[in-house]
PDB file of C-alpha atoms in Angstrom:
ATOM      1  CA  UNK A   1      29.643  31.398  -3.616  1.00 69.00           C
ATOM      2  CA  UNK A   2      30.658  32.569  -0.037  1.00 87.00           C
ATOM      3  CA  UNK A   3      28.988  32.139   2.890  1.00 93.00           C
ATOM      4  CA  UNK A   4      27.745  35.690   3.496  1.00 95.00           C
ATOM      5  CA  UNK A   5      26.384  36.132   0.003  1.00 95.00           C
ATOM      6  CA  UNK A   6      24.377  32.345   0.195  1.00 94.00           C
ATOM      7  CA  UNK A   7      22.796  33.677   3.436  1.00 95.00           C
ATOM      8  CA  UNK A   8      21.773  36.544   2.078  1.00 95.00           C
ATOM      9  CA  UNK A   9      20.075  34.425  -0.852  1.00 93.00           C
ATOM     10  CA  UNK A  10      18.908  32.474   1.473  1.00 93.00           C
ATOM     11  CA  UNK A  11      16.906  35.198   3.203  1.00 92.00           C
ATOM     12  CA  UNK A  12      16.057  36.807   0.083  1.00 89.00           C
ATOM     13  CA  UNK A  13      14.615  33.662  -1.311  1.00 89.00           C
ATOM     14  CA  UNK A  14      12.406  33.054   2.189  1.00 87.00           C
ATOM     15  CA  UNK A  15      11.442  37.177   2.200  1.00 82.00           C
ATOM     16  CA  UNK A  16       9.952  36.030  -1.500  1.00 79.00           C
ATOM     17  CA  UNK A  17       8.037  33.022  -0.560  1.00 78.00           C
ATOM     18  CA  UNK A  18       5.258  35.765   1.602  1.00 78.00           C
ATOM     19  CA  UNK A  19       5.373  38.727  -0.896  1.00 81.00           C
ATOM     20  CA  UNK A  20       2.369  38.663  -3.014  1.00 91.00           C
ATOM     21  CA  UNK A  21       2.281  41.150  -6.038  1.00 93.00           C
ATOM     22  CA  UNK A  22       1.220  41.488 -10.016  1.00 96.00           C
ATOM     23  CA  UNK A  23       2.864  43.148 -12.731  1.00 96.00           C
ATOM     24  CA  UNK A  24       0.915  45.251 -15.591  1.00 96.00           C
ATOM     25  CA  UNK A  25       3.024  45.981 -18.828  1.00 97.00           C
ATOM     26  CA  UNK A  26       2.698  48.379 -21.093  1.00 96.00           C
ATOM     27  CA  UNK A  27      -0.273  49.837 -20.293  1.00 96.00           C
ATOM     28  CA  UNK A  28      -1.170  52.422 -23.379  1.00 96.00           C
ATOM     29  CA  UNK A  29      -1.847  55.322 -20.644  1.00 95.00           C
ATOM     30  CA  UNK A  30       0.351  57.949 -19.851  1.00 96.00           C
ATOM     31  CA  UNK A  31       1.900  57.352 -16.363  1.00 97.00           C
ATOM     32  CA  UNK A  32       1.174  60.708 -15.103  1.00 97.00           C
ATOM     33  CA  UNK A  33      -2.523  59.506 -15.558  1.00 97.00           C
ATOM     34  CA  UNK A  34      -2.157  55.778 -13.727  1.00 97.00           C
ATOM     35  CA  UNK A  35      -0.265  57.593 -10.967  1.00 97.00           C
ATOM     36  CA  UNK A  36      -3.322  59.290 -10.013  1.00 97.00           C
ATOM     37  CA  UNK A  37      -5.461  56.388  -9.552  1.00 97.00           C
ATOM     38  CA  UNK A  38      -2.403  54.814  -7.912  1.00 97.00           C
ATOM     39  CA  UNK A  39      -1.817  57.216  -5.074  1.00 97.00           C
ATOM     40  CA  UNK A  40      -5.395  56.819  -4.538  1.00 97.00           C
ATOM     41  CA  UNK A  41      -5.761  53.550  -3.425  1.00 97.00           C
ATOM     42  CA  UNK A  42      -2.081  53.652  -2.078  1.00 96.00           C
ATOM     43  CA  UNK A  43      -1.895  52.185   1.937  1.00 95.00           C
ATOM     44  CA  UNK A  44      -5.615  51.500   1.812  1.00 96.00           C
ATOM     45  CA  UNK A  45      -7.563  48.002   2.663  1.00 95.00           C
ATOM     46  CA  UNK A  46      -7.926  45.487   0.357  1.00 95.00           C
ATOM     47  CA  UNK A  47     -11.951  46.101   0.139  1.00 94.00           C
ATOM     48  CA  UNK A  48     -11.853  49.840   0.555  1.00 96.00           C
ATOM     49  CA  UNK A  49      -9.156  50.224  -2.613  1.00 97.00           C
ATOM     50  CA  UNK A  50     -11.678  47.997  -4.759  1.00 97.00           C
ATOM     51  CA  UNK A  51     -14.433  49.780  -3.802  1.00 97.00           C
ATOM     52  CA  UNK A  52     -12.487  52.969  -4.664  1.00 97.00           C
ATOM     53  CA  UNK A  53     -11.550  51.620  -8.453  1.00 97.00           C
ATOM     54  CA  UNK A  54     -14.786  50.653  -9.091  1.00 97.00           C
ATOM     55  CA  UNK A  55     -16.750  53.575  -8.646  1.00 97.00           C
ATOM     56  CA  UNK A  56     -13.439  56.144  -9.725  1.00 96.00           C
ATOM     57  CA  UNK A  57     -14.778  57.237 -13.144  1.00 97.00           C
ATOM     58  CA  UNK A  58     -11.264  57.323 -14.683  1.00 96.00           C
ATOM     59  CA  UNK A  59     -10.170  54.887 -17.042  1.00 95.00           C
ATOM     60  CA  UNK A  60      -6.798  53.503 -15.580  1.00 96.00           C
ATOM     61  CA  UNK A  61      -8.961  52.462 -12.574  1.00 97.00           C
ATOM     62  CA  UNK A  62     -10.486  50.034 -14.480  1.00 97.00           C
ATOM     63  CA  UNK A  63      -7.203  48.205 -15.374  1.00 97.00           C
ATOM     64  CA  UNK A  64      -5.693  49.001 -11.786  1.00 97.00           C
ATOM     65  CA  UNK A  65      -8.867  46.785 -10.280  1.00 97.00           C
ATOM     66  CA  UNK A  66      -8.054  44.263 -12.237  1.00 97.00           C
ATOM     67  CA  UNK A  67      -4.280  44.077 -11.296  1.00 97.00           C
ATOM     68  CA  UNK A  68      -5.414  44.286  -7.569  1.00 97.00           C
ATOM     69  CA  UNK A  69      -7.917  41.039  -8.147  1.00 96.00           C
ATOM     70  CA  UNK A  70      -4.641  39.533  -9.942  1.00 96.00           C
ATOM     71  CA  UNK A  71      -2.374  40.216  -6.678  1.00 95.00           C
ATOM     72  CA  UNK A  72      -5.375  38.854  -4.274  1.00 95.00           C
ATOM     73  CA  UNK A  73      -5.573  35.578  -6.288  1.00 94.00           C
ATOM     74  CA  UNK A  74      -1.780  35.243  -5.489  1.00 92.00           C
ATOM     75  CA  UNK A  75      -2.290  35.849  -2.457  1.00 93.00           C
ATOM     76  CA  UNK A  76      -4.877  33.288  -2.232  1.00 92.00           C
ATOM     77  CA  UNK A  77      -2.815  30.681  -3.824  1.00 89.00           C
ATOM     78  CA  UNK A  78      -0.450  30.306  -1.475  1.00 86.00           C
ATOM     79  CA  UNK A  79      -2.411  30.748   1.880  1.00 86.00           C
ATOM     80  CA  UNK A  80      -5.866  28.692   1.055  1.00 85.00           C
ATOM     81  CA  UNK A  81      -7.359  27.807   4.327  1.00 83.00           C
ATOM     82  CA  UNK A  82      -7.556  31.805   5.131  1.00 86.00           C
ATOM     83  CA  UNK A  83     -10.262  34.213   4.613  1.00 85.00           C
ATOM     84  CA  UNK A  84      -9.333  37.581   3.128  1.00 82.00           C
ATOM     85  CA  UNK A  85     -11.448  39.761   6.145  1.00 82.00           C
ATOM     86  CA  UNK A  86      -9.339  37.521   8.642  1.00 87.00           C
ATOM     87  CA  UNK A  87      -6.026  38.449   7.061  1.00 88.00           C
ATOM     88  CA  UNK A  88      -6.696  42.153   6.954  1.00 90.00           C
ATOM     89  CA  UNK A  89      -5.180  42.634   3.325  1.00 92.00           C
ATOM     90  CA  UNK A  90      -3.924  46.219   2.208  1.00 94.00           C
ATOM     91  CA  UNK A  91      -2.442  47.498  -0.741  1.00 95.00           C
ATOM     92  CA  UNK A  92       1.515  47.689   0.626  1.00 94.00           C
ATOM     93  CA  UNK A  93       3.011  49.139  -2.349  1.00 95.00           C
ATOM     94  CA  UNK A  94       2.219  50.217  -6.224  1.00 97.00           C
ATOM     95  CA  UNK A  95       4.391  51.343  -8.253  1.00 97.00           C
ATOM     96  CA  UNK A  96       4.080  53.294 -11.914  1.00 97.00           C
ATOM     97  CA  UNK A  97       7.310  53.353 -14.253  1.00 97.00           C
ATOM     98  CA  UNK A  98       7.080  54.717 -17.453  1.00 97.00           C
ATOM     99  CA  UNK A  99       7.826  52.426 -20.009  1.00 96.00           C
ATOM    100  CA  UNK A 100       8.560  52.501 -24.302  1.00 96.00           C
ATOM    101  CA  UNK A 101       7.010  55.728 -26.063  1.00 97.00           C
ATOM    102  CA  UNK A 102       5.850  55.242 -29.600  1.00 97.00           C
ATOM    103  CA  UNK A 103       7.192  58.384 -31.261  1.00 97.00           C
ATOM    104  CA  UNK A 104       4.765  59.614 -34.388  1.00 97.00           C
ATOM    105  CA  UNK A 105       4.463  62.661 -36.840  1.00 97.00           C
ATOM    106  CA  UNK A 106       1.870  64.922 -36.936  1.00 97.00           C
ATOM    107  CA  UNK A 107       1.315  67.372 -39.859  1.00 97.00           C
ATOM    108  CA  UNK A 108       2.197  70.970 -38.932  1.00 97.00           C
ATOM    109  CA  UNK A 109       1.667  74.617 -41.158  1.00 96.00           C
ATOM    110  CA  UNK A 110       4.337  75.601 -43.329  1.00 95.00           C
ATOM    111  CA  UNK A 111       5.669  72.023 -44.003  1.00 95.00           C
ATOM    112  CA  UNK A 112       6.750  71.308 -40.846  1.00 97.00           C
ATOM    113  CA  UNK A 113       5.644  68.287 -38.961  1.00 97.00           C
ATOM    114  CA  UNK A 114       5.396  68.289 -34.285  1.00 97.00           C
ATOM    115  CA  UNK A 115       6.215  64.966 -32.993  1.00 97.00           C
ATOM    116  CA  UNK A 116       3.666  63.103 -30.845  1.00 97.00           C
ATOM    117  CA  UNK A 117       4.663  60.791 -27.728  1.00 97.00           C
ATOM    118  CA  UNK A 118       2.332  58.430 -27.233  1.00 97.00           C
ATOM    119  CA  UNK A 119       3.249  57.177 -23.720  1.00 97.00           C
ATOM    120  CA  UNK A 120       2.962  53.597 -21.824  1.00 97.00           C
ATOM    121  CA  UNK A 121       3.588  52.582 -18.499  1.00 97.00           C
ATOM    122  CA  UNK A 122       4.165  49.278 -16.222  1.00 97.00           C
ATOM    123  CA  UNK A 123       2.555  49.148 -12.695  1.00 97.00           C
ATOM    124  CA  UNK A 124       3.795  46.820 -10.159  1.00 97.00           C
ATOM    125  CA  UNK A 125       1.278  46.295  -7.003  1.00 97.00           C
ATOM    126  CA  UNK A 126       1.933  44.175  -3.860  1.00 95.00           C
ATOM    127  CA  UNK A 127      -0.693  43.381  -1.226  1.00 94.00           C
ATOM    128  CA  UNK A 128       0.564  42.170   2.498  1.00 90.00           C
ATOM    129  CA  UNK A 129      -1.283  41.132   5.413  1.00 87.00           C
ATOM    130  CA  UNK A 130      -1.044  43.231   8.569  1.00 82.00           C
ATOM    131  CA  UNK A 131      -2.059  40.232  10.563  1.00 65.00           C
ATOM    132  CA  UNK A 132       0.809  37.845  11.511  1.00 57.00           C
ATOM    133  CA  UNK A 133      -0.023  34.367  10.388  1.00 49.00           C
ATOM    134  CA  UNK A 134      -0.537  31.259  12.918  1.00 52.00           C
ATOM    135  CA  UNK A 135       2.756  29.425  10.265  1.00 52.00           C
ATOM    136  CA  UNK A 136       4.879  32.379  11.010  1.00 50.00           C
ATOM    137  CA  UNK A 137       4.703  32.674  14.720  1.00 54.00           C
ATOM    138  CA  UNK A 138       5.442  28.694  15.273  1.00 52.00           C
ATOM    139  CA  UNK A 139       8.567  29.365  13.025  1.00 48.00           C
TER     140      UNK A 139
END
């Protein structure tokens, strides 16, 4: 490997060690439907977006909540002796992709049958802190 491109791995690898995220797969709801509930809570504080997703009546907020509790235990993992309130967590990025489609048959008149798409989707969600941490500025 050359020099440049261990650097950059290098960098990569050290960008990865503070990003803090969870991954939902195949969620059985369409991804026009998640994306709703995701733009909702998109840029917003840590507290605020749970508050949001637990009193949203849709259904995809109830699995997005528990994605965002998943991202803030990773978050706490790595960075125990700080509180949450004194980090000043927000939700930095989420992400919907659709993902497989389960194709079935429905019975039409005349013989004929109209396919149904039953869609899933994967959400990705990161959380950051907008506070600078004491390790990071002695670095």
């Amino acid at each position: 490997m050359g020099a440049r491109k261990r650097i950059r791995a290098e960098k990569i690898k050290e960008a990865k060690k503070t990003d803090y995220f969870a991954k939902l797969r195949n969620v059985p709801t369409s991804p026009r439907k998640m994306r709703l509930v995701a733009d909702m809570i998109r840029g917003k504080e840590v507290n605020l977006a749970l508050d949001m997703l637990k009193f949203s009546s849709k259904e995809a907020s109830r699995r997005v909540e528990k994605l965002l509790l998943s991202a803030i235990a990773n978050w706490k993992e790595k960075n125990e002796g700080v509180r949450i309130e004194d980090a000043n967590l927000y939700v930095s990025e989420i992400a919907v992709d659709s993902g497989r489609i389960l194709k079935r048959l429905r019975p039409a008149p005349q013989g004929r049958a109209h396919r149904i798409r039953k869609r899933s989707n994967h959400v990705t969600l990161r959380v950051a802190s907008k506070v600078v941490s004491s390790e990071t500025q002695e670095n």
